[in-house]
Amino acid sequence: MKIITVEACYAVVGLYLFVLAGRIAAEREHPRRWGSALFWTLLGVTFIGAKILAPIIIGYLVVAMVVLAATGQVTRGVSHEVSREERVGHAERLKNRIFWPALLIPATAVVGTLVLGELHLGEVWLVEPKQVTLIALSLGAMLALIVAMRTTGARVGAASREGSRLLQTLGWSLILPQMLAALGGIFAKAGVGEVVAGLVAQTVPTVVPWVAVVAYCGGMALFTMVMGNAFAAFAVITGGIGLPFIVKLHGGNPAIMAAIGMLSGYCGTLLTPMAANFNLVPAMLLELDDKHAVIKAQVPLALVIFAANVILMMVLVYRF
Amino acid sequence: MIKLIGVALIAAGFALRINTLLVVLAAGLATGFAARFSLNEIMAMIGKYFSDNRAMTLPIVLMLPVVGLLERYGLKERAEVLIRRSKAATAGRVILLYTAVRQISISLGVSIGGHAGAVRPLVAPMAEAAARGRGGELSAASVVQIRAHAAAGENIGNFFGEDIFIAVGAILLMKGFFEAQGMNVSVWAMALWGIPTAFIAFAAMWWRCRLLDRRIERAATDEQKTGGAQ
């Protein structure tokens, strides 16, 4: 038995999304209050109901959210941001105490990851050991919120209002990472990867050892860009190109191939809007008008690291 | 080949700037139909994978109330005050320092930071304040550059530190893949061979951060020149 499960954390998220929806529904001057409130309610239902409702129902709920987003129903409310003077005033009053809650989140994450997973009385575990990172992060965020309210003297309403403001800044792009992960899942089930691996294996002369390395690293990066996820690319490209050519045909070292191959995939992650949680959501969080600004900043980095990976693998994989 | 239709749709949709969620849904449906799945099967897959990946959204939603509250009470403004006291601080150095902390901590198995928890409330405002402390008011383009590089630093530190720690998802996934193929590959070896790239990635980030500082400086002097001519 586990006392704190990751499902409980998802339920807290769901409940908070209901509160957010309620706030929006009550906002008379919100330009699209009913559509927006419905969107956040549906998202809350998917968070709480994932283990209760059939997947097909969640699927249709997701479609409903997409329709609301695509028809422009999910918009920001009228923002009531406090003036800079007021914030500077608070900053002068609170001094460095304002940092404590922000630092409490990583501190709880560290302690939680190291300790929480070990605590148990016989078969009764405090937290799910497999999900300890996520649970520690959730507990850290909640603990930090309580400390932040004590430090600033703010009430629950203020916290929920500020959270709503930021969530509405993100808007529907909040669910983009989950949507893209679902697309990646469909790609995998449909066998898109085998098609890509087959194409590369057929068109590239992988009988030459260094060409096999280029094809494998390139395949990892390209397929990661398509899937938005290097993990999904790894099994397909390593099974289709890496193992048959680098390891079996040319006798390369599988550990070196896998380690550098995965890191080549990460170069693809830096370049693709499909990896929305790393590239698009941050652009929204940082309130950049150009949604692709983060990717643009990462292009030179990704190209340099990728080239280094290919050279490293060429030098190392057939030598050790 | 027909199965690649989803990839084509994604590329076209992103290029034409159609609502991204709609493009992704259309690509999922098209790929599913091309692979001869029924509509209900596709819906069930979307529902399952959407639920399985709730962990991607959870940290953002739980983090935002506390981040929003702290911002309202002057977190960014205080970070700016602190960073101005340091004479050596530049936007690039702030971002590079964060990248180092992120990369080292995650290589030891500790995941701290994140776009919502650290980059938005702390790293980006500190980097901007450092740049303002040196060259005065920043152009809109410089602000975008600084923020985008702060996000890039988070990603670089996260991706290229992670694979050095053996208990992490990527290493275990590779281990599992090889086991399924009947091969026994050591997790220690895979973690070890991730180290050279980790150093190269950090060096690349150092280079970009230096370039960022130079660009900001140049933009500031250009502004002074044109300001003087008027």
Coordinates of C-alpha atoms in Angstrom, one line a residue, chain A residues 7 9-10 12-13 16 43 46-47 50-51 55-56 58-60 62-63 65-66 69-70 82 84 86-88 90-91 93-96 98-99 101-102 105-106 109-110 134 137-138 141 144-145 148-149 152 154 158-159 161-163 165-167 170 172 174-183 185-187 189-190 192 195-196 199 226 231 234-235 238-239 243 247 254-260 262-263 266-267 269-270 273-274 277-279 281-282 285-288 291 293-294 297-298 300-301 304-305 308-309 312 316 320, chain B residues 1 3-4 6-7 10 14 17 19-25 27-29 31-32 35 37 39-82 84-85 109-113 115-117 119-120 122 124 126 143-145 147-153 155-156 158-160 162-163 169-171 173-174 177-178 181 183 185-186 189-191 193-198 200-202 204-208:
Chain A
E7 CA -2.7 9.8 -8.9
C9 CA -1.0 14.6 -7.2
Y10 CA -2.9 14.5 -10.5
V12 CA -4.8 18.0 -7.0
V13 CA -4.0 19.4 -10.4
Y16 CA -7.0 23.3 -9.2
L43 CA -8.7 19.3 -18.8
T46 CA -8.9 14.2 -17.8
F47 CA -6.5 14.7 -14.9
A50 CA -7.6 9.1 -16.3
K51 CA -7.8 5.9 -14.3
P55 CA -9.4 5.8 -22.7
I56 CA -11.8 6.3 -25.6
I58 CA -10.6 10.7 -22.6
G59 CA -9.8 10.7 -26.3
Y60 CA -13.1 12.4 -27.2
V62 CA -9.3 15.7 -25.8
V63 CA -10.9 16.3 -29.2
M65 CA -10.5 20.6 -26.1
V66 CA -8.8 20.8 -29.4
A69 CA -8.8 25.9 -28.8
A70 CA -9.0 25.9 -32.6
V82 CA 0.0 45.0 -10.0
R84 CA 6.0 47.7 -10.8
E86 CA 4.0 48.0 -5.7
R87 CA 6.2 45.0 -6.5
V88 CA 9.4 47.0 -5.9
H90 CA 7.2 44.5 -1.6
A91 CA 10.7 43.5 -2.7
R93 CA 10.1 45.1 2.5
L94 CA 10.7 41.3 2.1
K95 CA 14.3 41.4 1.0
N96 CA 15.8 37.9 0.5
I98 CA 11.1 36.2 -1.0
F99 CA 13.6 33.6 -2.2
P101 CA 9.8 29.6 -1.1
A102 CA 11.4 29.5 -4.5
I105 CA 11.0 23.6 -4.2
P106 CA 14.4 22.2 -5.4
A109 CA 12.9 17.7 -4.5
V110 CA 16.4 16.7 -3.5
L134 CA 7.2 13.6 -9.4
L137 CA 8.2 17.9 -6.8
S138 CA 4.4 18.2 -6.2
A141 CA 5.4 23.1 -4.8
A144 CA 6.4 26.3 -1.1
L145 CA 3.0 27.8 -1.7
A148 CA 5.1 31.8 0.3
M149 CA 1.7 32.8 1.7
T152 CA 4.1 37.5 1.9
A154 CA -1.1 36.8 0.9
A158 CA -4.3 35.8 -4.3
A159 CA -2.3 32.6 -4.9
R161 CA -5.5 34.4 -8.9
E162 CA -1.8 34.7 -9.7
G163 CA -1.7 31.0 -10.8
R165 CA -3.0 34.6 -14.6
L166 CA 0.0 32.6 -15.6
L167 CA -2.0 29.5 -16.7
L170 CA 0.0 29.7 -21.5
W172 CA -4.2 25.9 -24.7
L174 CA -0.3 23.9 -21.9
I175 CA -1.7 20.6 -23.3
L176 CA 0.5 20.6 -26.5
P177 CA 3.2 18.4 -25.0
Q178 CA 0.6 15.8 -24.0
M179 CA -1.0 16.0 -27.5
L180 CA 2.3 15.6 -29.2
A181 CA 3.2 12.6 -26.9
A182 CA -0.1 11.1 -28.0
L183 CA 0.8 11.6 -31.7
G185 CA 2.4 7.0 -29.6
I186 CA 0.2 6.7 -32.7
F187 CA 3.3 7.0 -34.9
K189 CA 1.8 2.0 -33.2
A190 CA 1.4 2.7 -36.9
V192 CA 6.2 5.1 -38.8
V195 CA 9.4 3.0 -42.5
V196 CA 11.9 5.7 -41.6
L199 CA 14.3 4.2 -45.9
V226 CA 9.6 13.9 -36.1
F231 CA 13.3 7.8 -26.3
F234 CA 15.9 5.1 -29.8
A235 CA 14.3 1.7 -30.1
T238 CA 18.8 1.5 -33.0
G239 CA 16.8 -1.6 -34.0
L243 CA 22.3 -2.9 -34.2
V247 CA 27.2 -3.6 -33.9
P254 CA 27.0 -1.2 -28.3
A255 CA 27.5 0.9 -25.1
I256 CA 29.3 3.7 -27.0
M257 CA 26.8 3.5 -29.8
A258 CA 23.8 3.7 -27.5
A259 CA 25.1 6.5 -25.3
I260 CA 26.2 8.8 -28.1
M262 CA 20.8 8.9 -27.6
L263 CA 22.7 12.2 -27.2
Y266 CA 18.7 15.1 -27.9
C267 CA 20.2 17.4 -30.6
T269 CA 15.0 17.5 -29.5
L270 CA 16.6 21.0 -29.4
P273 CA 8.6 22.2 -32.2
M274 CA 7.3 18.7 -31.7
N277 CA 7.5 21.1 -23.4
F278 CA 11.1 22.0 -24.0
N279 CA 10.8 24.5 -26.8
V281 CA 6.0 26.1 -23.7
P282 CA 9.1 28.0 -22.4
L285 CA 6.2 31.1 -20.3
L286 CA 8.7 33.7 -21.0
E287 CA 6.1 35.7 -23.0
L288 CA 8.0 35.7 -26.2
K291 CA 7.0 30.9 -30.5
A293 CA 12.6 31.9 -30.5
V294 CA 13.9 29.2 -28.2
A297 CA 18.6 30.1 -30.1
Q298 CA 19.3 26.4 -29.9
P300 CA 23.8 26.5 -33.5
L301 CA 24.1 24.6 -30.2
V304 CA 27.8 21.8 -33.0
I305 CA 26.9 19.2 -30.5
A308 CA 30.8 16.5 -32.2
N309 CA 28.7 13.4 -31.5
L312 CA 33.2 11.0 -31.2
L316 CA 35.4 5.6 -30.4
F320 CA 36.8 0.0 -27.7
Chain B
M1 CA 5.3 5.3 -47.2
K3 CA 2.2 6.1 -43.1
L4 CA 4.4 9.2 -43.3
G6 CA 1.2 12.5 -40.5
V7 CA 4.8 13.8 -40.7
I10 CA 2.8 18.3 -39.2
F14 CA 3.6 24.3 -38.7
R17 CA 0.8 28.4 -38.8
N19 CA -3.6 26.0 -34.8
T20 CA -1.0 23.5 -33.6
L21 CA -3.4 21.4 -31.6
L22 CA -5.6 21.0 -34.7
V23 CA -2.6 20.0 -36.8
V24 CA -1.5 17.4 -34.3
L25 CA -5.0 15.9 -34.1
A27 CA -1.8 14.2 -38.2
G28 CA -2.8 11.6 -35.5
L29 CA -6.1 10.7 -37.3
T31 CA -1.6 8.3 -39.5
G32 CA -4.0 6.1 -37.6
A35 CA -2.3 2.2 -40.6
F37 CA -7.0 1.7 -37.3
L39 CA -11.7 6.0 -35.4
N40 CA -12.6 4.5 -32.0
E41 CA -9.2 2.8 -31.8
I42 CA -7.5 6.1 -32.6
M43 CA -9.5 7.9 -29.9
A44 CA -8.6 5.2 -27.4
M45 CA -5.0 5.6 -28.2
I46 CA -5.1 9.4 -27.9
G47 CA -6.9 9.0 -24.6
K48 CA -4.4 6.5 -23.3
Y49 CA -1.3 8.4 -24.3
F50 CA -2.7 11.7 -23.2
S51 CA -3.3 10.3 -19.7
D52 CA 0.0 8.5 -19.6
N53 CA 1.8 11.8 -20.2
R54 CA 0.1 13.9 -17.6
A55 CA 3.5 14.1 -15.9
M56 CA 4.5 16.6 -18.6
T57 CA 1.9 19.1 -17.4
L58 CA 1.8 18.5 -13.7
P59 CA 4.9 20.4 -12.7
I60 CA 3.8 23.5 -14.6
V61 CA 0.3 23.7 -13.1
L62 CA 1.5 23.0 -9.6
M63 CA 4.4 25.5 -9.9
L64 CA 2.4 28.4 -11.3
P65 CA 0.5 29.5 -8.2
V66 CA 3.6 29.8 -6.1
V67 CA 5.6 31.4 -8.9
G68 CA 2.8 33.8 -9.7
L69 CA 2.5 34.8 -6.0
L70 CA 6.2 35.4 -5.6
E71 CA 6.3 37.4 -8.7
R72 CA 3.5 39.6 -7.4
Y73 CA 5.5 40.2 -4.3
G74 CA 8.6 41.3 -6.1
L75 CA 10.6 38.1 -6.7
K76 CA 11.9 39.4 -10.1
E77 CA 12.6 42.9 -8.7
R78 CA 14.6 41.5 -5.8
A79 CA 16.6 39.2 -8.1
E80 CA 17.4 42.3 -10.1
V81 CA 18.6 44.2 -7.0
L82 CA 20.9 41.3 -6.0
R84 CA 23.2 44.5 -9.8
R85 CA 25.4 44.3 -6.8
G109 CA 20.5 12.3 -10.0
V110 CA 18.9 15.4 -8.6
S111 CA 16.3 17.2 -10.9
I112 CA 16.1 20.8 -9.8
G113 CA 15.1 23.9 -11.8
H115 CA 11.3 26.3 -17.2
A116 CA 8.4 27.2 -14.8
G117 CA 10.2 26.8 -11.5
V119 CA 13.9 30.0 -15.7
R120 CA 10.9 32.3 -15.7
L122 CA 14.8 33.6 -11.5
A124 CA 15.7 35.1 -17.1
M126 CA 18.5 37.9 -13.4
V143 CA 15.3 40.8 -24.3
V144 CA 14.0 38.1 -26.6
Q145 CA 17.6 36.8 -27.1
R147 CA 15.2 34.9 -22.5
A148 CA 15.5 32.4 -25.3
H149 CA 19.1 31.6 -24.3
A150 CA 18.0 31.2 -20.7
A151 CA 15.5 28.5 -21.8
A152 CA 18.2 27.0 -24.0
G153 CA 20.6 26.8 -21.0
N155 CA 17.5 22.4 -22.0
I156 CA 21.3 21.9 -22.5
N158 CA 19.1 19.0 -18.5
F159 CA 19.7 16.9 -21.6
F160 CA 23.4 16.6 -21.6
E162 CA 21.1 13.5 -17.4
D163 CA 22.7 10.5 -19.3
G169 CA 15.2 7.0 -17.6
A170 CA 17.4 7.1 -20.7
I171 CA 20.0 4.7 -19.4
L173 CA 15.6 2.5 -21.4
M174 CA 18.7 1.6 -23.3
F177 CA 16.3 -2.3 -25.2
F178 CA 19.5 -4.4 -25.2
Q181 CA 17.6 -8.2 -27.9
M183 CA 22.4 -8.5 -25.1
V185 CA 25.3 -4.0 -21.9
S186 CA 26.6 -2.3 -18.8
A189 CA 29.7 1.9 -19.7
M190 CA 26.7 3.8 -21.2
A191 CA 26.9 6.5 -18.5
W193 CA 30.5 7.3 -22.7
G194 CA 28.0 10.1 -22.2
I195 CA 30.6 12.2 -20.4
P196 CA 32.6 13.5 -23.5
T197 CA 29.4 14.9 -25.0
A198 CA 28.4 16.5 -21.7
I200 CA 31.2 19.5 -25.4
A201 CA 27.7 20.6 -24.8
F202 CA 28.8 22.8 -21.9
A204 CA 29.1 25.0 -26.8
M205 CA 26.9 26.7 -24.3
W206 CA 29.8 28.8 -23.0
W207 CA 30.5 29.9 -26.6
R208 CA 26.9 30.9 -27.2

